[in-house]
Short mmCIF file of N, CA, C and O in Angstrom, two decimals:
data_model
loop_
_atom_site.label_atom_id
_atom_site.label_comp_id
_atom_site.label_asym_id
_atom_site.label_seq_id
_atom_site.Cartn_x
_atom_site.Cartn_y
_atom_site.Cartn_z
N MET A 14 9.31 -53.41 39.27
CA MET A 14 8.80 -53.80 37.98
C MET A 14 9.51 -52.94 36.94
O MET A 14 9.61 -51.74 37.09
N ASP A 15 9.94 -53.54 35.89
CA ASP A 15 10.63 -52.76 34.86
C ASP A 15 9.62 -52.20 33.85
O ASP A 15 8.44 -52.54 33.86
N ILE A 16 10.08 -51.34 33.00
CA ILE A 16 9.20 -50.62 32.08
C ILE A 16 8.52 -51.56 31.10
O ILE A 16 7.34 -51.39 30.78
N LEU A 17 9.22 -52.57 30.61
CA LEU A 17 8.62 -53.49 29.66
C LEU A 17 7.47 -54.27 30.29
O LEU A 17 6.40 -54.42 29.68
N THR A 18 7.65 -54.70 31.52
CA THR A 18 6.59 -55.39 32.23
C THR A 18 5.38 -54.50 32.38
O THR A 18 4.24 -54.93 32.18
N GLU A 19 5.60 -53.25 32.71
CA GLU A 19 4.50 -52.29 32.88
C GLU A 19 3.77 -52.04 31.57
O GLU A 19 2.53 -52.01 31.52
N ILE A 20 4.50 -51.87 30.49
CA ILE A 20 3.88 -51.62 29.18
C ILE A 20 3.02 -52.81 28.75
O ILE A 20 1.89 -52.64 28.28
N ILE A 21 3.53 -54.01 28.94
CA ILE A 21 2.76 -55.20 28.60
C ILE A 21 1.50 -55.29 29.45
O ILE A 21 0.41 -55.58 28.95
N ALA A 22 1.62 -55.01 30.74
CA ALA A 22 0.46 -55.05 31.63
C ALA A 22 -0.59 -54.03 31.19
O ALA A 22 -1.79 -54.32 31.20
N GLN A 23 -0.18 -52.84 30.80
CA GLN A 23 -1.12 -51.82 30.33
C GLN A 23 -1.83 -52.28 29.07
O GLN A 23 -3.02 -52.04 28.90
N GLY A 24 -1.10 -52.96 28.20
CA GLY A 24 -1.70 -53.47 26.97
C GLY A 24 -2.72 -54.57 27.23
O GLY A 24 -3.63 -54.79 26.43
N MET A 25 -2.59 -55.26 28.33
CA MET A 25 -3.51 -56.35 28.67
C MET A 25 -4.66 -55.89 29.55
O MET A 25 -5.50 -56.70 29.94
N ALA A 26 -4.73 -54.62 29.86
CA ALA A 26 -5.74 -54.11 30.80
C ALA A 26 -7.16 -54.40 30.35
O ALA A 26 -8.06 -54.56 31.18
N CYS A 27 -7.40 -54.50 29.05
CA CYS A 27 -8.76 -54.75 28.56
C CYS A 27 -9.14 -56.23 28.64
O CYS A 27 -10.29 -56.57 28.39
N ASN A 28 -8.21 -57.08 29.00
CA ASN A 28 -8.48 -58.52 29.11
C ASN A 28 -8.08 -59.00 30.50
O ASN A 28 -6.93 -59.36 30.73
N PRO A 29 -9.01 -59.00 31.46
CA PRO A 29 -8.67 -59.34 32.85
C PRO A 29 -8.03 -60.73 33.01
O PRO A 29 -7.13 -60.89 33.81
N ALA A 30 -8.47 -61.70 32.24
CA ALA A 30 -7.90 -63.05 32.35
C ALA A 30 -6.44 -63.05 31.92
O ALA A 30 -5.59 -63.65 32.57
N ALA A 31 -6.14 -62.38 30.82
CA ALA A 31 -4.76 -62.30 30.35
C ALA A 31 -3.90 -61.52 31.33
O ALA A 31 -2.75 -61.90 31.59
N LEU A 32 -4.47 -60.45 31.89
CA LEU A 32 -3.72 -59.65 32.86
C LEU A 32 -3.39 -60.47 34.11
O LEU A 32 -2.28 -60.40 34.62
N GLU A 33 -4.34 -61.26 34.58
CA GLU A 33 -4.10 -62.11 35.75
C GLU A 33 -3.01 -63.15 35.45
O GLU A 33 -2.13 -63.39 36.27
N THR A 34 -3.05 -63.73 34.27
CA THR A 34 -2.00 -64.68 33.87
C THR A 34 -0.65 -63.99 33.83
O THR A 34 0.34 -64.52 34.32
N TRP A 35 -0.61 -62.79 33.26
CA TRP A 35 0.64 -62.02 33.19
C TRP A 35 1.18 -61.75 34.59
O TRP A 35 2.35 -61.92 34.85
N ARG A 36 0.29 -61.33 35.50
CA ARG A 36 0.72 -61.07 36.88
C ARG A 36 1.34 -62.32 37.49
O ARG A 36 2.35 -62.26 38.17
N ASN A 37 0.70 -63.45 37.27
CA ASN A 37 1.22 -64.70 37.83
C ASN A 37 2.57 -65.07 37.24
O ASN A 37 3.41 -65.67 37.92
N LEU A 38 2.79 -64.73 35.99
CA LEU A 38 4.06 -65.05 35.34
C LEU A 38 5.21 -64.15 35.80
O LEU A 38 6.35 -64.59 35.88
N VAL A 39 4.90 -62.89 36.10
CA VAL A 39 5.99 -61.96 36.42
C VAL A 39 6.17 -61.71 37.91
O VAL A 39 7.09 -61.01 38.30
N VAL A 40 5.28 -62.28 38.72
CA VAL A 40 5.40 -62.05 40.16
C VAL A 40 6.75 -62.60 40.66
O VAL A 40 7.22 -63.64 40.22
N LYS A 41 7.32 -61.87 41.56
CA LYS A 41 8.60 -62.26 42.14
C LYS A 41 8.39 -62.62 43.60
O LYS A 41 7.62 -61.96 44.30
N ASP A 42 9.08 -63.62 44.04
CA ASP A 42 8.99 -64.00 45.45
C ASP A 42 9.87 -63.06 46.26
O ASP A 42 11.08 -63.13 46.22
N LEU A 43 9.21 -62.17 46.98
CA LEU A 43 9.93 -61.20 47.80
C LEU A 43 9.77 -61.51 49.29
O LEU A 43 10.02 -60.68 50.14
N SER A 44 9.35 -62.72 49.59
CA SER A 44 9.06 -63.08 50.97
C SER A 44 10.31 -63.05 51.86
O SER A 44 10.18 -62.98 53.08
N PHE A 45 11.49 -63.10 51.27
CA PHE A 45 12.70 -63.06 52.08
C PHE A 45 13.01 -61.66 52.61
O PHE A 45 13.82 -61.49 53.50
N PHE A 46 12.34 -60.62 52.05
CA PHE A 46 12.48 -59.28 52.60
C PHE A 46 11.53 -59.15 53.78
O PHE A 46 10.34 -59.42 53.67
N SER A 47 12.04 -58.73 54.92
CA SER A 47 11.19 -58.71 56.12
C SER A 47 11.09 -57.33 56.77
O SER A 47 10.64 -57.23 57.90
N SER A 48 11.46 -56.29 56.07
CA SER A 48 11.35 -54.96 56.65
C SER A 48 9.88 -54.56 56.75
O SER A 48 9.02 -55.10 56.06
N PRO A 49 9.58 -53.59 57.60
CA PRO A 49 8.19 -53.13 57.71
C PRO A 49 7.60 -52.65 56.39
O PRO A 49 6.44 -52.90 56.10
N ILE A 50 8.39 -51.96 55.56
CA ILE A 50 7.87 -51.49 54.28
C ILE A 50 7.55 -52.65 53.36
O ILE A 50 6.55 -52.64 52.64
N SER A 51 8.36 -53.70 53.38
CA SER A 51 8.09 -54.89 52.56
C SER A 51 6.80 -55.56 53.00
O SER A 51 5.99 -55.97 52.16
N GLU A 52 6.61 -55.66 54.30
CA GLU A 52 5.38 -56.25 54.82
C GLU A 52 4.17 -55.41 54.40
O GLU A 52 3.13 -55.94 54.02
N GLU A 53 4.31 -54.10 54.47
CA GLU A 53 3.21 -53.21 54.11
C GLU A 53 2.86 -53.35 52.63
O GLU A 53 1.68 -53.42 52.26
N ILE A 54 3.87 -53.43 51.78
CA ILE A 54 3.63 -53.60 50.34
C ILE A 54 2.93 -54.92 50.07
O ILE A 54 1.96 -54.97 49.31
N ARG A 55 3.40 -55.99 50.69
CA ARG A 55 2.75 -57.30 50.51
C ARG A 55 1.30 -57.25 50.96
O ARG A 55 0.41 -57.78 50.29
N ASN A 56 1.02 -56.60 52.08
CA ASN A 56 -0.35 -56.50 52.58
C ASN A 56 -1.23 -55.70 51.62
O ASN A 56 -2.38 -56.06 51.38
N GLU A 57 -0.70 -54.61 51.07
CA GLU A 57 -1.45 -53.81 50.12
C GLU A 57 -1.79 -54.61 48.87
O GLU A 57 -2.92 -54.57 48.38
N VAL A 58 -0.82 -55.33 48.36
CA VAL A 58 -1.04 -56.14 47.16
C VAL A 58 -2.06 -57.24 47.45
O VAL A 58 -2.97 -57.48 46.67
N ARG A 59 -1.93 -57.88 48.58
CA ARG A 59 -2.86 -58.95 48.97
C ARG A 59 -4.28 -58.40 49.08
O ARG A 59 -5.22 -58.99 48.54
N ASP A 60 -4.44 -57.24 49.72
CA ASP A 60 -5.76 -56.62 49.85
C ASP A 60 -6.34 -56.24 48.49
O ASP A 60 -7.53 -56.44 48.23
N ARG A 61 -5.51 -55.68 47.63
CA ARG A 61 -5.97 -55.26 46.31
C ARG A 61 -6.44 -56.46 45.50
O ARG A 61 -7.47 -56.42 44.84
N ARG A 62 -5.68 -57.55 45.54
CA ARG A 62 -6.07 -58.75 44.79
C ARG A 62 -7.38 -59.34 45.33
O ARG A 62 -8.22 -59.79 44.57
N MET A 63 -7.55 -59.33 46.65
CA MET A 63 -8.79 -59.83 47.24
C MET A 63 -9.97 -58.97 46.80
O MET A 63 -11.03 -59.49 46.47
N ASP A 64 -9.78 -57.65 46.75
CA ASP A 64 -10.84 -56.74 46.30
C ASP A 64 -11.19 -56.98 44.83
O ASP A 64 -12.35 -57.01 44.45
N GLU A 65 -10.15 -57.19 44.00
CA GLU A 65 -10.38 -57.43 42.58
C GLU A 65 -11.13 -58.74 42.38
O GLU A 65 -12.05 -58.81 41.56
N ARG A 66 -10.77 -59.77 43.10
CA ARG A 66 -11.44 -61.06 42.96
C ARG A 66 -12.88 -60.98 43.46
O ARG A 66 -13.77 -61.59 42.87
N ALA A 67 -13.12 -60.23 44.51
CA ALA A 67 -14.47 -60.06 45.03
C ALA A 67 -15.34 -59.29 44.03
O ALA A 67 -16.53 -59.57 43.90
N ALA A 68 -14.75 -58.33 43.33
CA ALA A 68 -15.49 -57.54 42.35
C ALA A 68 -15.90 -58.37 41.14
O ALA A 68 -16.93 -58.13 40.53
N VAL A 69 -15.08 -59.38 40.82
CA VAL A 69 -15.36 -60.23 39.66
C VAL A 69 -16.52 -61.17 39.95
O VAL A 69 -17.31 -61.50 39.09
N ARG A 70 -16.65 -61.58 41.19
CA ARG A 70 -17.70 -62.55 41.56
C ARG A 70 -19.00 -61.93 41.61
O ARG A 70 -19.72 -61.26 41.47
#
């Protein structure tokens, strides 16, 4: 993630709906990377998103 993307995300932190839209817009398809570290990162992100969605409900 580059610095501009991070700054924009921080600015949207007070608006969860806008932040979720921003995440969807900037997400990159990294599925072609298959190293163990890539798999671990994808799993962490997946778990974090599931936790965030569960907290909203």
